[in-house]
PDB file of C-alpha atoms and ligand atoms in Angstrom:
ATOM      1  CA  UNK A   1      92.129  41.794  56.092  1.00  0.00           C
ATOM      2  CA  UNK A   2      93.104  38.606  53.785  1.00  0.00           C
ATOM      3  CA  UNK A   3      94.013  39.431  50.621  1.00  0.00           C
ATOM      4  CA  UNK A   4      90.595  37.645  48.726  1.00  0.00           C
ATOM      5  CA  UNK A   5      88.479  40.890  50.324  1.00  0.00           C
ATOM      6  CA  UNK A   6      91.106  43.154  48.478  1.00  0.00           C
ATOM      7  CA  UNK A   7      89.506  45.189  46.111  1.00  0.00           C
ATOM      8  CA  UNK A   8      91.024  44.581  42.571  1.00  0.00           C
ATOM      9  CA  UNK A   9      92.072  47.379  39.476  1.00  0.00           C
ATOM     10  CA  UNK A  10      90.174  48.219  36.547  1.00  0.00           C
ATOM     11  CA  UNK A  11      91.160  50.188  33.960  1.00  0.00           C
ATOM     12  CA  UNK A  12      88.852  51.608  31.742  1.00  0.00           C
ATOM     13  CA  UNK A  13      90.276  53.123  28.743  1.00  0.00           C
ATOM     14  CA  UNK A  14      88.247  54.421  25.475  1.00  0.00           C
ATOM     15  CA  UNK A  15      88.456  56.603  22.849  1.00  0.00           C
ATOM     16  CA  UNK A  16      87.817  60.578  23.788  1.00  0.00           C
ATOM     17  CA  UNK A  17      83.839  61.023  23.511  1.00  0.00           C
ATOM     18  CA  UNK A  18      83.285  57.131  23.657  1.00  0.00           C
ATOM     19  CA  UNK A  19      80.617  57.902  26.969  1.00  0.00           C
ATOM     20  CA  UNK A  20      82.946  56.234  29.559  1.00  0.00           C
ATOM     21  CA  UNK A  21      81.686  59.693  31.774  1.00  0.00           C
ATOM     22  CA  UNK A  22      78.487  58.511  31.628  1.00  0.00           C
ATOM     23  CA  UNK A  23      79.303  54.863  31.902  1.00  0.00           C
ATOM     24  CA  UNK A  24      81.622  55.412  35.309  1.00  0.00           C
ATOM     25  CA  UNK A  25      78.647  57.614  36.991  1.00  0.00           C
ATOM     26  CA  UNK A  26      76.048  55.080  35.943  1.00  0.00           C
ATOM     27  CA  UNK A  27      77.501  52.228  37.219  1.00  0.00           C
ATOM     28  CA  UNK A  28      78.875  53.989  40.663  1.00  0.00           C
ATOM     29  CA  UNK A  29      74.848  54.804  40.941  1.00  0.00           C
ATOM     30  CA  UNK A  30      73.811  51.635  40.899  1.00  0.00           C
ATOM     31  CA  UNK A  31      76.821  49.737  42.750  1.00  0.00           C
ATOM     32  CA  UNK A  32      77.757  52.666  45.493  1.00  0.00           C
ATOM     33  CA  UNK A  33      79.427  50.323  48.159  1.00  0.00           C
ATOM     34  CA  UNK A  34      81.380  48.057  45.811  1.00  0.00           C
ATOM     35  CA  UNK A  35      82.981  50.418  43.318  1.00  0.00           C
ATOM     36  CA  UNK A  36      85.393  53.908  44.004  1.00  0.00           C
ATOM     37  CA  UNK A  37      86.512  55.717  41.054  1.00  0.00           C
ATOM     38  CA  UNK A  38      90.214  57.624  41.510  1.00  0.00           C
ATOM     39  CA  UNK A  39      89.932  60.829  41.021  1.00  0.00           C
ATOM     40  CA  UNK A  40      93.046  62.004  38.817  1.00  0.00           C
ATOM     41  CA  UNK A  41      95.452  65.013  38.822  1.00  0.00           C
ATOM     42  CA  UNK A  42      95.537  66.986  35.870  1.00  0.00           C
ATOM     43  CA  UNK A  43      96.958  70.321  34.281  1.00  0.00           C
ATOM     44  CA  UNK A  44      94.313  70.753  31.484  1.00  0.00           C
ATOM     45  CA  UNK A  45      91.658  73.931  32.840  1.00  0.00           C
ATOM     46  CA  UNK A  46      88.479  72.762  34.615  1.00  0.00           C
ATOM     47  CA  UNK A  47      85.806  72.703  31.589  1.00  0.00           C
ATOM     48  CA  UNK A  48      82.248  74.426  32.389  1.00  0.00           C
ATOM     49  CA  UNK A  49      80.663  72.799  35.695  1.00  0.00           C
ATOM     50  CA  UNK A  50      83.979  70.606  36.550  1.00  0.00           C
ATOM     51  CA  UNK A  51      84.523  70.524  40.695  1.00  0.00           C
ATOM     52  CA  UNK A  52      87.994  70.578  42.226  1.00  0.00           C
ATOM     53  CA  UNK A  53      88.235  66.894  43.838  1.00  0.00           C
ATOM     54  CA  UNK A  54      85.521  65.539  41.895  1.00  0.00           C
ATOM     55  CA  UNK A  55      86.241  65.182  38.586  1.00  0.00           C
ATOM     56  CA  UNK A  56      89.924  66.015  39.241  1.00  0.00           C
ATOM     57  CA  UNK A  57      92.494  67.840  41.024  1.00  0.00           C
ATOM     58  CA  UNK A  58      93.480  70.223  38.872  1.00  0.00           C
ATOM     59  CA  UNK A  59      96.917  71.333  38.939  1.00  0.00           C
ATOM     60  CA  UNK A  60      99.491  73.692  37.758  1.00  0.00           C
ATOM     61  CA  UNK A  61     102.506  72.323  35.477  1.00  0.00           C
ATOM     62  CA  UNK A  62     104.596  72.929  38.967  1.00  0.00           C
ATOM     63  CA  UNK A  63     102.556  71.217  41.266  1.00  0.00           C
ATOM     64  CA  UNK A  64     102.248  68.236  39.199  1.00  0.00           C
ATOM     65  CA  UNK A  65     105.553  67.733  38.386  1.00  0.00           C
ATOM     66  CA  UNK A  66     105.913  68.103  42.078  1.00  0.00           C
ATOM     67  CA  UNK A  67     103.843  65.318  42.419  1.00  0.00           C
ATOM     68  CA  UNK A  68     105.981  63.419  39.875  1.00  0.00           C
ATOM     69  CA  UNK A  69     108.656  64.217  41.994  1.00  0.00           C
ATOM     70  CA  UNK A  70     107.444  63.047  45.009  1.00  0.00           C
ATOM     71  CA  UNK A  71     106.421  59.787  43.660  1.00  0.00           C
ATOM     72  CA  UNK A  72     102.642  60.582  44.733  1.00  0.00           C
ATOM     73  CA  UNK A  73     101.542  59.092  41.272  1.00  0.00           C
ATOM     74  CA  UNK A  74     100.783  55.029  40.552  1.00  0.00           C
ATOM     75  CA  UNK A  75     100.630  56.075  36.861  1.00  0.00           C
ATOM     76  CA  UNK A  76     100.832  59.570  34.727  1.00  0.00           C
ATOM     77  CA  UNK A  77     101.023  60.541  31.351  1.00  0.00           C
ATOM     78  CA  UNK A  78     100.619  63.112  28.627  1.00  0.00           C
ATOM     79  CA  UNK A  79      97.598  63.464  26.476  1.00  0.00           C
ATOM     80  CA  UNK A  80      96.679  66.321  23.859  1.00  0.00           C
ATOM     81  CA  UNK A  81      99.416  68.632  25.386  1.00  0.00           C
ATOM     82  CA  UNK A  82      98.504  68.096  29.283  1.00  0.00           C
ATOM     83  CA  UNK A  83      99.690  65.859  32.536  1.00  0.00           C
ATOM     84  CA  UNK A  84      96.807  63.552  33.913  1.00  0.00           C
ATOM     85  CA  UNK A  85      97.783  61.079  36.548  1.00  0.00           C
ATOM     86  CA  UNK A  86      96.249  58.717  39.239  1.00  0.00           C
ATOM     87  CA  UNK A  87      97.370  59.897  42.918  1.00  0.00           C
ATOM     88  CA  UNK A  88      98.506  56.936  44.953  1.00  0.00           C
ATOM     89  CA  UNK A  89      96.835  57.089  47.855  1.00  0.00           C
ATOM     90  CA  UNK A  90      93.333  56.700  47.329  1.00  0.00           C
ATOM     91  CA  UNK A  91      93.749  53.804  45.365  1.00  0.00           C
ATOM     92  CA  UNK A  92      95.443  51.941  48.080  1.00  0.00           C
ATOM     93  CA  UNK A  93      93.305  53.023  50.472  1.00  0.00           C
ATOM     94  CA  UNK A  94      90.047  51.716  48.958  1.00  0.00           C
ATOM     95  CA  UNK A  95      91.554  48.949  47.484  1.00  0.00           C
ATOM     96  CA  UNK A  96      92.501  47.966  51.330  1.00  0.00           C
ATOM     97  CA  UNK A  97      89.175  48.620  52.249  1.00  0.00           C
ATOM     98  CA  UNK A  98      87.769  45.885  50.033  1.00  0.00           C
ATOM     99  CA  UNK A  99      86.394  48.863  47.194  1.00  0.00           C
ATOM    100  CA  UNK A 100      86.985  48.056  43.477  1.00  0.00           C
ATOM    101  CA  UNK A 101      88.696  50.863  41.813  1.00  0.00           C
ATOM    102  CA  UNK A 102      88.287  51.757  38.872  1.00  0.00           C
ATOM    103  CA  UNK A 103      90.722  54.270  36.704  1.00  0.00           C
ATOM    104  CA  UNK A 104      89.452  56.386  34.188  1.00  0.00           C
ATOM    105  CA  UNK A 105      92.685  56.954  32.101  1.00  0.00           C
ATOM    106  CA  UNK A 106      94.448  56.661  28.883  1.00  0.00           C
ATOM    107  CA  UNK A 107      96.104  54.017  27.027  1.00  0.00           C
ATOM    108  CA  UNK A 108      99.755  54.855  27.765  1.00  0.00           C
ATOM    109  CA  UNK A 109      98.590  54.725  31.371  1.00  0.00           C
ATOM    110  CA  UNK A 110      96.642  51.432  30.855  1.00  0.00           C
ATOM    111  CA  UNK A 111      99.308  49.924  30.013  1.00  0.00           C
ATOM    112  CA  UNK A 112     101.638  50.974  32.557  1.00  0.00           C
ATOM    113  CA  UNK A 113      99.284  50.298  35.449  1.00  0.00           C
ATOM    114  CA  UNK A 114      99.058  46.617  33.308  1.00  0.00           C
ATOM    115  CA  UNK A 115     103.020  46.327  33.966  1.00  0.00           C
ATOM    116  CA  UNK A 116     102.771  47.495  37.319  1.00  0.00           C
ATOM    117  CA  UNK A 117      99.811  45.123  38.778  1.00  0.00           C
ATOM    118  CA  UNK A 118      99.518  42.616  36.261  1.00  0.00           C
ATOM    119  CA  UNK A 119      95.926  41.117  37.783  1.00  0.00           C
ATOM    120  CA  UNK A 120      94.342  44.583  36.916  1.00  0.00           C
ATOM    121  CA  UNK A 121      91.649  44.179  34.330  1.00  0.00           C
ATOM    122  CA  UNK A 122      91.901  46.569  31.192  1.00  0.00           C
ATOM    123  CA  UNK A 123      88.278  47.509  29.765  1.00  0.00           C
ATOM    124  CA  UNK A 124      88.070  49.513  26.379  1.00  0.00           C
ATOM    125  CA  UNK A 125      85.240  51.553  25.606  1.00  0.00           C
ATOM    126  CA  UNK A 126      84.194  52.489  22.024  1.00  0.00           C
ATOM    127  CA  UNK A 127      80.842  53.454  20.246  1.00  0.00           C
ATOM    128  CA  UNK A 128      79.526  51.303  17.535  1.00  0.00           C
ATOM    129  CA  UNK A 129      81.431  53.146  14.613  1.00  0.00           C
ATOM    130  CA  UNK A 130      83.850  56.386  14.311  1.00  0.00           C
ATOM    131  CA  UNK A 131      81.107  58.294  12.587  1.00  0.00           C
ATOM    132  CA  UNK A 132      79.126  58.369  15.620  1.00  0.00           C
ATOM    133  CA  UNK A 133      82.530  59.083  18.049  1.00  0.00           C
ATOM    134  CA  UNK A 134      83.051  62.085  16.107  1.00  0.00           C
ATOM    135  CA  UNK A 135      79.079  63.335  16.716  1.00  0.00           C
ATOM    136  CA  UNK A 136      79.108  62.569  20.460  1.00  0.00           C
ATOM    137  CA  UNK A 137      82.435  64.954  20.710  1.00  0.00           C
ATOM    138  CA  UNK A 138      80.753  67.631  18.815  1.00  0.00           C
ATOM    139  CA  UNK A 139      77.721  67.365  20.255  1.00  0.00           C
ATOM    140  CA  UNK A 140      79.267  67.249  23.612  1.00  0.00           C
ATOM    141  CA  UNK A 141      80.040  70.910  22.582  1.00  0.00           C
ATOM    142  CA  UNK A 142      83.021  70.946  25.632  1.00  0.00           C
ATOM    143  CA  UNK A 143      85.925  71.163  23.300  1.00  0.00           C
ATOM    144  CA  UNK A 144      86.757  73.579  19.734  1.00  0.00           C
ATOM    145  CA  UNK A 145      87.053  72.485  16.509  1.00  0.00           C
ATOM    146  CA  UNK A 146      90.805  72.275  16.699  1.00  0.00           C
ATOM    147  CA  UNK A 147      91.173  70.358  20.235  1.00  0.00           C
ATOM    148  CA  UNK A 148      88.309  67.838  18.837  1.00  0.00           C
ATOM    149  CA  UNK A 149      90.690  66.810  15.567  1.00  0.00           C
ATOM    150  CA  UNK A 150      93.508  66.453  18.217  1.00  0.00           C
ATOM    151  CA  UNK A 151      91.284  63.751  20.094  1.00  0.00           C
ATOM    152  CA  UNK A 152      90.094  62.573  16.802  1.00  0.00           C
ATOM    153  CA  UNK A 153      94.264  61.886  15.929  1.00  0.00           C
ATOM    154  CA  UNK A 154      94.630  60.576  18.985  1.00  0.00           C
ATOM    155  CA  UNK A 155      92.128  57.865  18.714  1.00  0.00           C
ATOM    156  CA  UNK A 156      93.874  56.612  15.201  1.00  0.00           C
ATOM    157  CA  UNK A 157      96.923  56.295  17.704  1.00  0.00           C
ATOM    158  CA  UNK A 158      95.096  54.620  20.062  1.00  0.00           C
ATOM    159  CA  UNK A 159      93.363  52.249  17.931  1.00  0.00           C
ATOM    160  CA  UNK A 160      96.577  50.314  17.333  1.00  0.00           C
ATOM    161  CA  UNK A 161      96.591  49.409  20.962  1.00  0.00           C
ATOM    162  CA  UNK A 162      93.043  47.860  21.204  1.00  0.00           C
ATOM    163  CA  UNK A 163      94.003  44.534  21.194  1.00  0.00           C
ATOM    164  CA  UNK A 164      96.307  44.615  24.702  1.00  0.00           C
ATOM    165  CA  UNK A 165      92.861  44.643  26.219  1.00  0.00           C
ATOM    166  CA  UNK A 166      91.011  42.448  27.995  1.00  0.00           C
ATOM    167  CA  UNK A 167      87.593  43.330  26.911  1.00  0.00           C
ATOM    168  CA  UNK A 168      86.034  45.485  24.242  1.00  0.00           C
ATOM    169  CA  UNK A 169      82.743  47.202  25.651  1.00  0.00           C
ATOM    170  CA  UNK A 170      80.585  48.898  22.843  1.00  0.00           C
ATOM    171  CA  UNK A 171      78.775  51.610  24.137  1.00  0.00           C
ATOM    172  CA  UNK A 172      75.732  51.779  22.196  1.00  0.00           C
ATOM    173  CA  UNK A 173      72.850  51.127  24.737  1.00  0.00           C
ATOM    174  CA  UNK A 174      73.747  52.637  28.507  1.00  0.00           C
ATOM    175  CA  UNK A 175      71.943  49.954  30.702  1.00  0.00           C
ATOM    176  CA  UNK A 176      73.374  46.651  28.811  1.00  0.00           C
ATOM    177  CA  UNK A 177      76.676  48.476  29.066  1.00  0.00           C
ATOM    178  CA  UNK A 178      76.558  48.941  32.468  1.00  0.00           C
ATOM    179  CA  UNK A 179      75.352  45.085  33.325  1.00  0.00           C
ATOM    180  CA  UNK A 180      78.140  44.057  31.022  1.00  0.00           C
ATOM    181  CA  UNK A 181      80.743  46.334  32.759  1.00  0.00           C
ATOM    182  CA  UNK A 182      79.604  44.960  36.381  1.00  0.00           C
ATOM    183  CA  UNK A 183      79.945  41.335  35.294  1.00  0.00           C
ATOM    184  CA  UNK A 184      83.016  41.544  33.488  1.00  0.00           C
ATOM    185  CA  UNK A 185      84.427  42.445  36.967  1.00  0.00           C
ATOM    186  CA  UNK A 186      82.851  39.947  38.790  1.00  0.00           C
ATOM    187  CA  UNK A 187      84.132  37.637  36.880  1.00  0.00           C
ATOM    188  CA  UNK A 188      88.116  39.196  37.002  1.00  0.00           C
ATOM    189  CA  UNK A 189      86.934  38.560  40.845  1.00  0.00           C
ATOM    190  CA  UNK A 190      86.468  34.962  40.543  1.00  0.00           C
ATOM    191  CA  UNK A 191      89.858  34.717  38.798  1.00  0.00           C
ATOM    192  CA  UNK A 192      91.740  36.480  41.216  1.00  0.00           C
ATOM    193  CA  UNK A 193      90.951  34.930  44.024  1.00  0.00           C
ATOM    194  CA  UNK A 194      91.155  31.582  42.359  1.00  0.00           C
ATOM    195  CA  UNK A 195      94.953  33.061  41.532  1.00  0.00           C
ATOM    196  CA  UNK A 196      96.046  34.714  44.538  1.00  0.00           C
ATOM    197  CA  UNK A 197      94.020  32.452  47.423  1.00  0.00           C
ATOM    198  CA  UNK A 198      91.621  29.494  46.105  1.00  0.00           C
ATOM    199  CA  UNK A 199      94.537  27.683  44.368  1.00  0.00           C
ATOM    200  CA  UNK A 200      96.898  27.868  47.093  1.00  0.00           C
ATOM    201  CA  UNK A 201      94.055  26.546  49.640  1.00  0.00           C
ATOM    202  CA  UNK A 202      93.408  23.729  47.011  1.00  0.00           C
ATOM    203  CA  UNK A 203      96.064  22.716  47.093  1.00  0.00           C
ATOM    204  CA  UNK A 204      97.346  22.433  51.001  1.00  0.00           C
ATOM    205  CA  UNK A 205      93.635  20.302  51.125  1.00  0.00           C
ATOM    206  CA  UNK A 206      95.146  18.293  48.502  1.00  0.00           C
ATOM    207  CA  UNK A 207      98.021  17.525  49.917  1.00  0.00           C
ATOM    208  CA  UNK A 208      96.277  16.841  53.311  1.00  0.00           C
ATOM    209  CA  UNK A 209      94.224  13.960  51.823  1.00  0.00           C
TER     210      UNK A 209
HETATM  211  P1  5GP B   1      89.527  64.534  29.488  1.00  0.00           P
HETATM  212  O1  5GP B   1      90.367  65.745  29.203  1.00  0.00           O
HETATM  213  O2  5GP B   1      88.572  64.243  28.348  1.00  0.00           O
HETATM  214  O3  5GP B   1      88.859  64.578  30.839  1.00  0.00           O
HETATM  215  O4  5GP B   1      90.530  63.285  29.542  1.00  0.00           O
HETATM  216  C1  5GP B   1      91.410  63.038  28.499  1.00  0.00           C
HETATM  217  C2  5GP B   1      91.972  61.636  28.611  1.00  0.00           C
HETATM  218  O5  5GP B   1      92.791  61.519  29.770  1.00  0.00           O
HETATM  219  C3  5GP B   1      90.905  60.552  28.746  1.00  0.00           C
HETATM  220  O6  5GP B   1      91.241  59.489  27.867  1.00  0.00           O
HETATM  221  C4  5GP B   1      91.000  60.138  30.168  1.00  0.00           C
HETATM  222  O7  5GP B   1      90.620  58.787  30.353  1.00  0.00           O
HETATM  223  C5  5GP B   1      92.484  60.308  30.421  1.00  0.00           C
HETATM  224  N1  5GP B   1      92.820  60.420  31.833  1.00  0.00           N
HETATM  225  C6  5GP B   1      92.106  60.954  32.838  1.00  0.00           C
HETATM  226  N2  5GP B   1      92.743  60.823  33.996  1.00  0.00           N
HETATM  227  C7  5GP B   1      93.905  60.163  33.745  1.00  0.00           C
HETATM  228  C8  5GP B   1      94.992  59.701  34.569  1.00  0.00           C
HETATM  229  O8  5GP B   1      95.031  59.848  35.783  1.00  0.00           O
HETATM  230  N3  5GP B   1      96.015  59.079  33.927  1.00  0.00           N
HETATM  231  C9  5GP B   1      96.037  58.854  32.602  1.00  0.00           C
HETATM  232  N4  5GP B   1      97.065  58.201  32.085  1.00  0.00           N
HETATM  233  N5  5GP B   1      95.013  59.266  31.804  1.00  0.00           N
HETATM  234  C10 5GP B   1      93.966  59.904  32.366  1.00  0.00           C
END
C-alpha cells in the first residue's frame, strides 16, 4: 500500500462532559468504512452499561503498568487519579488498512501523540460556555458530586492548553458538529498527502520538463 492510502491520526481532545461520546458515535454512524476509533486501556471501574472492548479495556493498576512495561502503549497518561492509554496495535493496524483513527484522549496525551507523529490533527471539543459544561456533567448523572469538581479542576488546567490545537469545535448543535468534524479531516487529508506524496511527485515532473 503507498503511503497516500494511509489512514492519518486525529486526536480529539475536550473538556470532561463536552459530548465528544456522542460526537465519536455519531460520526462513526454516518462514516462506518472511513473512520476506527481506538479503543483505550484504562484502570478507572466500568461505569453503568460500559462493555469490556468497547468502550475500553479495563484494567487493573498491574496489568496496565504491564502494558507500560511492555511498550504496548503509543500514548498513556493519568487523569483524575487513573491510567488511560491508547494500545498500539490497533492503531497501526487500521491506519495500514487505509482507516482514519481517531483517539479519544486527554490533553497530556494529545500532546504527546502531537510529538510523536507530528501530521496528526488535534481537534478540541468544548460547549458554548462553562455554565452549560457543568449541566451536561450533572445531568449526565455518571459521576458524584466530588469526582464532577475534580473534572471541573481539571478543565481550568486544561484550558491553558487550548491554543496547541488545531481546531476548536463547539459542540452546541450535534449534526453541524459532525459535518464540521468530517471536513476538518478531509481537509488534514489533502495536506498530508500534498506533504508526504503530491509534493515529492511535483516535483520529479518538474524536474522532468
Ligand atoms: P472518561 O473517564 O470520562 O471516560 O475519560 C476521562 C478522560 O480520559 C477523557 O478526557 C478521555 O478523553 C481521556 N482518555 C480516554 N482514553 C484515553 C487514552 O487512551 N489516553 C489518554 N491520554 N486519555 C484518554
Amino acid at each position: 500500500m503507498t503511503h497516500k492510502n494511509r489512514g492519518i491520526l486525529t486526536v480529539v481532545s475536550g473538556f470532561s462532559g463536552a459530548g465528544k461520546g456522542t460526537l465519536m458515535r455519531e460520526l462513526l454512524a454516518r462514516y462506518p468504512q472511513q473512520y476506527a476509533l481506538s479503543i483505550s486501556a484504562t484502570t478507572r471501574e466500568p461505569r453503568t452499561g460500559e462493555r469490556e472492548g468497547i468502550e475500553y479495556f479495563f484494567k487493573t493498576r498491574e496489568q496496565f503498568e504491564q502494558m507500560i512495561a511492555e511498550d504496548a502503549l503509543v500514548e498513556y497518561a493519568q487523569y483524575v487519579g487513573n491510567y488511560y492509554g491508547t494500545p498500539k496495535a490497533y492503531v497501526e493496524e487500521q491506519l495500514e488498512a487505509g482507516r482514519d483513527v481517531i483517539l479519544e484522549i486527554e490533553m497530556q496525551g494529545a500532546l504527546k501523540i502531537k510529538e510523536k507523529f507530528p501530521e496528526t490533527l488535534l481537534l478540541f471539543v468544548t460547549p458554548p460556555c462553562a455554565a452549560e459544561l457543568k449541566r451536561r456533567l450533572v445531568d449526565r448523572g455518571t459521576e458524584t458530586m466530588d469526582k464532577i469538581a475534580s473534572r471541573l479542576a481539571r478543565a481550568v488546567e486544561e484550558a491553558d492548553f487550548m491554543e496547541s490545537y488545531d481546531y476548536l469545535i463547539i459542540n452546541d448543535d450535534l449534526e453541524e458538529c459532525v459535518g464540521e468534524l468530517h471536513n476538518v479531516i478531509r481537509q488534514q487529508h489533502r495536506k498530508v498527502s500534498l506533504c508526504s506524496g503530491l509534493i515529492a511527485q511535483i516535483r520529479q515532473e518538474l524536474s522532468e520538463l
